Amino acid sequence: MTKTIDEIFGIQEKLMDKDILITYKGGFTKDIVNSLLSITKKKLHEQVDDLLIKKRVYNITVECLENIYHYGQHVQVEGVEREYSPMVIVGKKENGFYITGGNLIPTNEINKLKKQLDKIKSLKKQELKEEHRKALIKSLNVEKKGAGIGLIDMALKSGNLIDYYFKTIDADISFFLLEVKIIEK
């Protein structure tokens, strides 16, 4: 797909916008994750006075990057590994911040993830805290990660301002996009 010159300049202008703290699309190694976190921390220090907002944005960014690093770079479908560049954007809007992460998932896992996210989105703060406690206990008994602690943690830190989207790439894989918002008061 070829982009027109106007589209390319539009993308460049958006990327140059001071309201985007970081944007990255590509492979996620530990070094890249650490670099992105270092840049995020530096930009938050330069641009944000409210310590609580800084901590929330940073902690949610950590969770988002960890999810992508652990789960979102490679998807196995019928024994064949599929790759697709995950992405992350941390930006500022007039009333707060947003952290957006996107990665591949097997299409057959959409319903399970959607059900988990819908449940999280439906919970009030105290119910989220109880789910977080249950997930922590469950994670102690399970060797594999993925007990949903990160999603619950992001919901708690954001006041449950989570949106998600799925785009089917083909019958086997889909792209999952998660956006977490933090409102400045």
PDB file of C-alpha atoms in Angstrom:
ATOM      1  CA  MET A   1       0.000   0.000   0.000  1.00  0.00           C
ATOM      2  CA  THR A   2       1.470   3.327  -1.049  1.00  0.00           C
ATOM      3  CA  LYS A   3       0.899   6.407   1.050  1.00  0.00           C
ATOM      4  CA  THR A   4       0.348   9.746  -0.576  1.00  0.00           C
ATOM      5  CA  ILE A   5       2.701  12.601   0.229  1.00  0.00           C
ATOM      6  CA  ASP A   6      -0.050  14.325   2.263  1.00  0.00           C
ATOM      7  CA  GLU A   7      -0.602  11.174   4.341  1.00  0.00           C
ATOM      8  CA  ILE A   8       3.133  10.834   4.988  1.00  0.00           C
ATOM      9  CA  PHE A   9       3.450  14.473   6.055  1.00  0.00           C
ATOM     10  CA  GLY A  10       0.354  14.061   8.235  1.00  0.00           C
ATOM     11  CA  ILE A  11       1.953  11.092   9.973  1.00  0.00           C
ATOM     12  CA  GLN A  12       5.206  13.013  10.402  1.00  0.00           C
ATOM     13  CA  GLU A  13       3.380  16.031  11.886  1.00  0.00           C
ATOM     14  CA  LYS A  14       1.513  13.795  14.314  1.00  0.00           C
ATOM     15  CA  LEU A  15       4.734  12.081  15.371  1.00  0.00           C
ATOM     16  CA  MET A  16       6.439  15.439  15.839  1.00  0.00           C
ATOM     17  CA  ASP A  17       3.545  16.621  18.006  1.00  0.00           C
ATOM     18  CA  LYS A  18       4.760  17.335  21.529  1.00  0.00           C
ATOM     19  CA  ASP A  19       1.690  15.553  22.856  1.00  0.00           C
ATOM     20  CA  ILE A  20       3.082  12.147  21.896  1.00  0.00           C
ATOM     21  CA  LEU A  21       5.588  11.048  24.512  1.00  0.00           C
ATOM     22  CA  ILE A  22       6.613   7.827  22.776  1.00  0.00           C
ATOM     23  CA  THR A  23       5.595   5.808  19.778  1.00  0.00           C
ATOM     24  CA  TYR A  24       7.201   2.582  18.676  1.00  0.00           C
ATOM     25  CA  LYS A  25       6.403  -0.197  16.236  1.00  0.00           C
ATOM     26  CA  GLY A  26       8.721  -3.146  15.841  1.00  0.00           C
ATOM     27  CA  GLY A  27      10.290  -6.002  17.733  1.00  0.00           C
ATOM     28  CA  PHE A  28      10.287  -5.810  21.521  1.00  0.00           C
ATOM     29  CA  THR A  29      13.453  -6.932  23.297  1.00  0.00           C
ATOM     30  CA  LYS A  30      14.265  -6.318  26.945  1.00  0.00           C
ATOM     31  CA  ASP A  31      16.631  -3.533  25.872  1.00  0.00           C
ATOM     32  CA  ILE A  32      13.961  -1.846  23.751  1.00  0.00           C
ATOM     33  CA  VAL A  33      11.391  -2.124  26.552  1.00  0.00           C
ATOM     34  CA  ASN A  34      13.892  -0.611  29.005  1.00  0.00           C
ATOM     35  CA  SER A  35      14.728   2.185  26.550  1.00  0.00           C
ATOM     36  CA  LEU A  36      11.046   2.983  25.977  1.00  0.00           C
ATOM     37  CA  LEU A  37      10.483   3.084  29.743  1.00  0.00           C
ATOM     38  CA  SER A  38      13.497   5.343  30.217  1.00  0.00           C
ATOM     39  CA  ILE A  39      12.249   7.750  27.534  1.00  0.00           C
ATOM     40  CA  THR A  40       8.731   7.692  29.012  1.00  0.00           C
ATOM     41  CA  LYS A  41      10.064   8.470  32.487  1.00  0.00           C
ATOM     42  CA  LYS A  42      12.198  11.344  31.158  1.00  0.00           C
ATOM     43  CA  LYS A  43       9.328  12.870  29.142  1.00  0.00           C
ATOM     44  CA  LEU A  44       6.906  12.556  32.078  1.00  0.00           C
ATOM     45  CA  HIS A  45       9.452  14.262  34.332  1.00  0.00           C
ATOM     46  CA  GLU A  46       9.797  17.108  31.812  1.00  0.00           C
ATOM     47  CA  GLN A  47       6.094  17.557  31.035  1.00  0.00           C
ATOM     48  CA  VAL A  48       4.037  16.539  34.071  1.00  0.00           C
ATOM     49  CA  ASP A  49       3.988  18.116  37.530  1.00  0.00           C
ATOM     50  CA  ASP A  50       1.418  15.849  39.201  1.00  0.00           C
ATOM     51  CA  LEU A  51       3.340  12.954  40.818  1.00  0.00           C
ATOM     52  CA  LEU A  52       0.287  10.670  40.961  1.00  0.00           C
ATOM     53  CA  ILE A  53      -0.406  11.130  37.235  1.00  0.00           C
ATOM     54  CA  LYS A  54       3.278  10.479  36.432  1.00  0.00           C
ATOM     55  CA  LYS A  55       3.190   7.233  38.430  1.00  0.00           C
ATOM     56  CA  ARG A  56      -0.066   6.057  36.864  1.00  0.00           C
ATOM     57  CA  VAL A  57       1.069   6.754  33.296  1.00  0.00           C
ATOM     58  CA  TYR A  58       4.447   5.131  33.916  1.00  0.00           C
ATOM     59  CA  ASN A  59       3.039   2.049  35.670  1.00  0.00           C
ATOM     60  CA  ILE A  60       0.404   1.457  32.992  1.00  0.00           C
ATOM     61  CA  THR A  61       3.092   1.861  30.328  1.00  0.00           C
ATOM     62  CA  VAL A  62       5.160  -0.797  32.131  1.00  0.00           C
ATOM     63  CA  GLU A  63       2.190  -3.189  32.136  1.00  0.00           C
ATOM     64  CA  CYS A  64       1.415  -2.520  28.488  1.00  0.00           C
ATOM     65  CA  LEU A  65       5.015  -3.083  27.390  1.00  0.00           C
ATOM     66  CA  GLU A  66       5.322  -6.230  29.504  1.00  0.00           C
ATOM     67  CA  ASN A  67       2.139  -7.641  27.968  1.00  0.00           C
ATOM     68  CA  ILE A  68       3.478  -7.000  24.476  1.00  0.00           C
ATOM     69  CA  TYR A  69       6.928  -8.359  25.340  1.00  0.00           C
ATOM     70  CA  HIS A  70       5.575 -11.574  26.874  1.00  0.00           C
ATOM     71  CA  TYR A  71       2.549 -12.283  24.692  1.00  0.00           C
ATOM     72  CA  GLY A  72       2.364 -10.125  21.624  1.00  0.00           C
ATOM     73  CA  GLN A  73       5.270 -10.627  19.280  1.00  0.00           C
ATOM     74  CA  HIS A  74       4.771 -14.123  17.962  1.00  0.00           C
ATOM     75  CA  VAL A  75       1.622 -16.153  17.533  1.00  0.00           C
ATOM     76  CA  GLN A  76       1.676 -19.868  16.821  1.00  0.00           C
ATOM     77  CA  VAL A  77      -1.081 -21.166  14.590  1.00  0.00           C
ATOM     78  CA  GLU A  78      -1.094 -24.889  13.905  1.00  0.00           C
ATOM     79  CA  GLY A  79       2.599 -25.079  14.770  1.00  0.00           C
ATOM     80  CA  VAL A  80       3.579 -22.203  12.461  1.00  0.00           C
ATOM     81  CA  GLU A  81       4.912 -19.055  14.074  1.00  0.00           C
ATOM     82  CA  ARG A  82       3.468 -15.805  12.709  1.00  0.00           C
ATOM     83  CA  GLU A  83       5.116 -12.458  13.311  1.00  0.00           C
ATOM     84  CA  TYR A  84       3.645  -8.973  13.149  1.00  0.00           C
ATOM     85  CA  SER A  85       5.160  -5.858  14.626  1.00  0.00           C
ATOM     86  CA  PRO A  86       3.534  -4.862  17.896  1.00  0.00           C
ATOM     87  CA  MET A  87       3.207  -1.167  18.690  1.00  0.00           C
ATOM     88  CA  VAL A  88       2.829   1.242  21.581  1.00  0.00           C
ATOM     89  CA  ILE A  89       1.916   4.922  21.842  1.00  0.00           C
ATOM     90  CA  VAL A  90       1.926   7.052  24.979  1.00  0.00           C
ATOM     91  CA  GLY A  91       0.396  10.455  24.480  1.00  0.00           C
ATOM     92  CA  LYS A  92      -1.289  13.417  26.092  1.00  0.00           C
ATOM     93  CA  LYS A  93      -4.751  14.752  25.382  1.00  0.00           C
ATOM     94  CA  GLU A  94      -6.274  17.958  26.708  1.00  0.00           C
ATOM     95  CA  ASN A  95      -7.745  16.185  29.747  1.00  0.00           C
ATOM     96  CA  GLY A  96      -5.150  13.493  30.432  1.00  0.00           C
ATOM     97  CA  PHE A  97      -3.048  10.742  28.931  1.00  0.00           C
ATOM     98  CA  TYR A  98      -3.533   7.596  26.912  1.00  0.00           C
ATOM     99  CA  ILE A  99      -1.436   4.469  26.598  1.00  0.00           C
ATOM    100  CA  THR A 100      -2.182   2.355  23.535  1.00  0.00           C
ATOM    101  CA  GLY A 101      -0.630  -1.017  22.843  1.00  0.00           C
ATOM    102  CA  GLY A 102      -1.286  -3.347  19.968  1.00  0.00           C
ATOM    103  CA  ASN A 103      -0.204  -6.878  19.170  1.00  0.00           C
ATOM    104  CA  LEU A 104      -1.207 -10.103  17.468  1.00  0.00           C
ATOM    105  CA  ILE A 105      -3.398 -12.697  19.083  1.00  0.00           C
ATOM    106  CA  PRO A 106      -4.819 -15.940  17.735  1.00  0.00           C
ATOM    107  CA  THR A 107      -8.290 -15.188  16.362  1.00  0.00           C
ATOM    108  CA  ASN A 108      -9.710 -18.074  18.384  1.00  0.00           C
ATOM    109  CA  GLU A 109      -8.705 -16.263  21.613  1.00  0.00           C
ATOM    110  CA  ILE A 110     -10.701 -13.087  20.892  1.00  0.00           C
ATOM    111  CA  ASN A 111     -13.838 -14.240  22.701  1.00  0.00           C
ATOM    112  CA  LYS A 112     -11.903 -15.267  25.822  1.00  0.00           C
ATOM    113  CA  LEU A 113     -10.029 -11.943  25.955  1.00  0.00           C
ATOM    114  CA  LYS A 114     -13.168  -9.944  25.162  1.00  0.00           C
ATOM    115  CA  LYS A 115     -15.034 -11.705  27.979  1.00  0.00           C
ATOM    116  CA  GLN A 116     -12.178 -10.992  30.405  1.00  0.00           C
ATOM    117  CA  LEU A 117     -11.982  -7.314  29.399  1.00  0.00           C
ATOM    118  CA  ASP A 118     -15.762  -6.835  29.498  1.00  0.00           C
ATOM    119  CA  LYS A 119     -15.829  -8.306  32.990  1.00  0.00           C
ATOM    120  CA  ILE A 120     -13.029  -5.979  34.123  1.00  0.00           C
ATOM    121  CA  LYS A 121     -14.758  -2.971  32.549  1.00  0.00           C
ATOM    122  CA  SER A 122     -18.021  -3.797  34.355  1.00  0.00           C
ATOM    123  CA  LEU A 123     -16.465  -3.831  37.831  1.00  0.00           C
ATOM    124  CA  LYS A 124     -16.473  -1.035  40.348  1.00  0.00           C
ATOM    125  CA  LYS A 125     -13.241  -0.078  42.161  1.00  0.00           C
ATOM    126  CA  GLN A 126     -13.790  -2.344  45.168  1.00  0.00           C
ATOM    127  CA  GLU A 127     -14.733  -5.259  42.923  1.00  0.00           C
ATOM    128  CA  LEU A 128     -11.576  -4.664  40.859  1.00  0.00           C
ATOM    129  CA  LYS A 129      -9.506  -4.789  44.041  1.00  0.00           C
ATOM    130  CA  GLU A 130     -11.099  -8.124  44.948  1.00  0.00           C
ATOM    131  CA  GLU A 131     -10.458  -9.495  41.432  1.00  0.00           C
ATOM    132  CA  HIS A 132      -6.862  -8.297  41.701  1.00  0.00           C
ATOM    133  CA  ARG A 133      -6.459 -10.172  44.980  1.00  0.00           C
ATOM    134  CA  LYS A 134      -7.957 -13.347  43.462  1.00  0.00           C
ATOM    135  CA  ALA A 135      -5.698 -13.065  40.397  1.00  0.00           C
ATOM    136  CA  LEU A 136      -2.633 -12.678  42.626  1.00  0.00           C
ATOM    137  CA  ILE A 137      -3.573 -15.821  44.544  1.00  0.00           C
ATOM    138  CA  LYS A 138      -4.257 -17.678  41.291  1.00  0.00           C
ATOM    139  CA  SER A 139      -0.892 -16.606  39.857  1.00  0.00           C
ATOM    140  CA  LEU A 140       0.891 -18.204  42.802  1.00  0.00           C
ATOM    141  CA  ASN A 141      -0.578 -21.567  41.798  1.00  0.00           C
ATOM    142  CA  VAL A 142       0.038 -21.255  38.066  1.00  0.00           C
ATOM    143  CA  GLU A 143       3.467 -21.449  36.441  1.00  0.00           C
ATOM    144  CA  LYS A 144       2.347 -19.732  33.244  1.00  0.00           C
ATOM    145  CA  LYS A 145       1.780 -16.011  33.325  1.00  0.00           C
ATOM    146  CA  GLY A 146      -1.454 -14.557  32.092  1.00  0.00           C
ATOM    147  CA  ALA A 147      -3.730 -14.629  35.116  1.00  0.00           C
ATOM    148  CA  GLY A 148      -5.037 -11.193  34.075  1.00  0.00           C
ATOM    149  CA  ILE A 149      -3.249  -9.300  36.827  1.00  0.00           C
ATOM    150  CA  GLY A 150      -1.809  -6.728  34.407  1.00  0.00           C
ATOM    151  CA  LEU A 151      -5.183  -5.911  32.866  1.00  0.00           C
ATOM    152  CA  ILE A 152      -6.790  -5.571  36.295  1.00  0.00           C
ATOM    153  CA  ASP A 153      -3.880  -3.449  37.499  1.00  0.00           C
ATOM    154  CA  MET A 154      -4.244  -1.110  34.507  1.00  0.00           C
ATOM    155  CA  ALA A 155      -7.972  -0.825  35.196  1.00  0.00           C
ATOM    156  CA  LEU A 156      -7.332   0.053  38.844  1.00  0.00           C
ATOM    157  CA  LYS A 157      -4.693   2.669  38.022  1.00  0.00           C
ATOM    158  CA  SER A 158      -6.789   4.282  35.292  1.00  0.00           C
ATOM    159  CA  GLY A 159     -10.137   4.335  37.061  1.00  0.00           C
ATOM    160  CA  ASN A 160     -11.229   1.588  34.638  1.00  0.00           C
ATOM    161  CA  LEU A 161     -10.935   3.755  31.536  1.00  0.00           C
ATOM    162  CA  ILE A 162     -10.085   0.931  29.148  1.00  0.00           C
ATOM    163  CA  ASP A 163     -11.126   0.442  25.547  1.00  0.00           C
ATOM    164  CA  TYR A 164     -10.158  -2.355  23.220  1.00  0.00           C
ATOM    165  CA  TYR A 165     -10.466  -3.280  19.572  1.00  0.00           C
ATOM    166  CA  PHE A 166      -9.819  -6.352  17.444  1.00  0.00           C
ATOM    167  CA  LYS A 167      -9.012  -6.367  13.727  1.00  0.00           C
ATOM    168  CA  THR A 168      -9.052  -9.704  11.975  1.00  0.00           C
ATOM    169  CA  ILE A 169      -6.002 -10.148   9.767  1.00  0.00           C
ATOM    170  CA  ASP A 170      -6.994 -13.596   8.561  1.00  0.00           C
ATOM    171  CA  ALA A 171      -8.864 -16.636   9.877  1.00  0.00           C
ATOM    172  CA  ASP A 172      -6.020 -17.484  12.257  1.00  0.00           C
ATOM    173  CA  ILE A 173      -4.689 -14.197  13.610  1.00  0.00           C
ATOM    174  CA  SER A 174      -6.050 -10.840  14.657  1.00  0.00           C
ATOM    175  CA  PHE A 175      -4.575  -7.586  15.872  1.00  0.00           C
ATOM    176  CA  PHE A 176      -5.546  -6.604  19.416  1.00  0.00           C
ATOM    177  CA  LEU A 177      -5.438  -2.931  20.417  1.00  0.00           C
ATOM    178  CA  LEU A 178      -5.809  -1.821  24.036  1.00  0.00           C
ATOM    179  CA  GLU A 179      -6.150   1.828  25.035  1.00  0.00           C
ATOM    180  CA  VAL A 180      -5.973   2.939  28.652  1.00  0.00           C
ATOM    181  CA  LYS A 181      -6.838   6.520  29.554  1.00  0.00           C
ATOM    182  CA  ILE A 182      -5.834   8.531  32.604  1.00  0.00           C
ATOM    183  CA  ILE A 183      -7.829  11.663  33.310  1.00  0.00           C
ATOM    184  CA  GLU A 184      -6.113  14.635  34.954  1.00  0.00           C
ATOM    185  CA  LYS A 185      -8.294  16.313  37.524  1.00  0.00           C
TER     186      LYS A 185
END
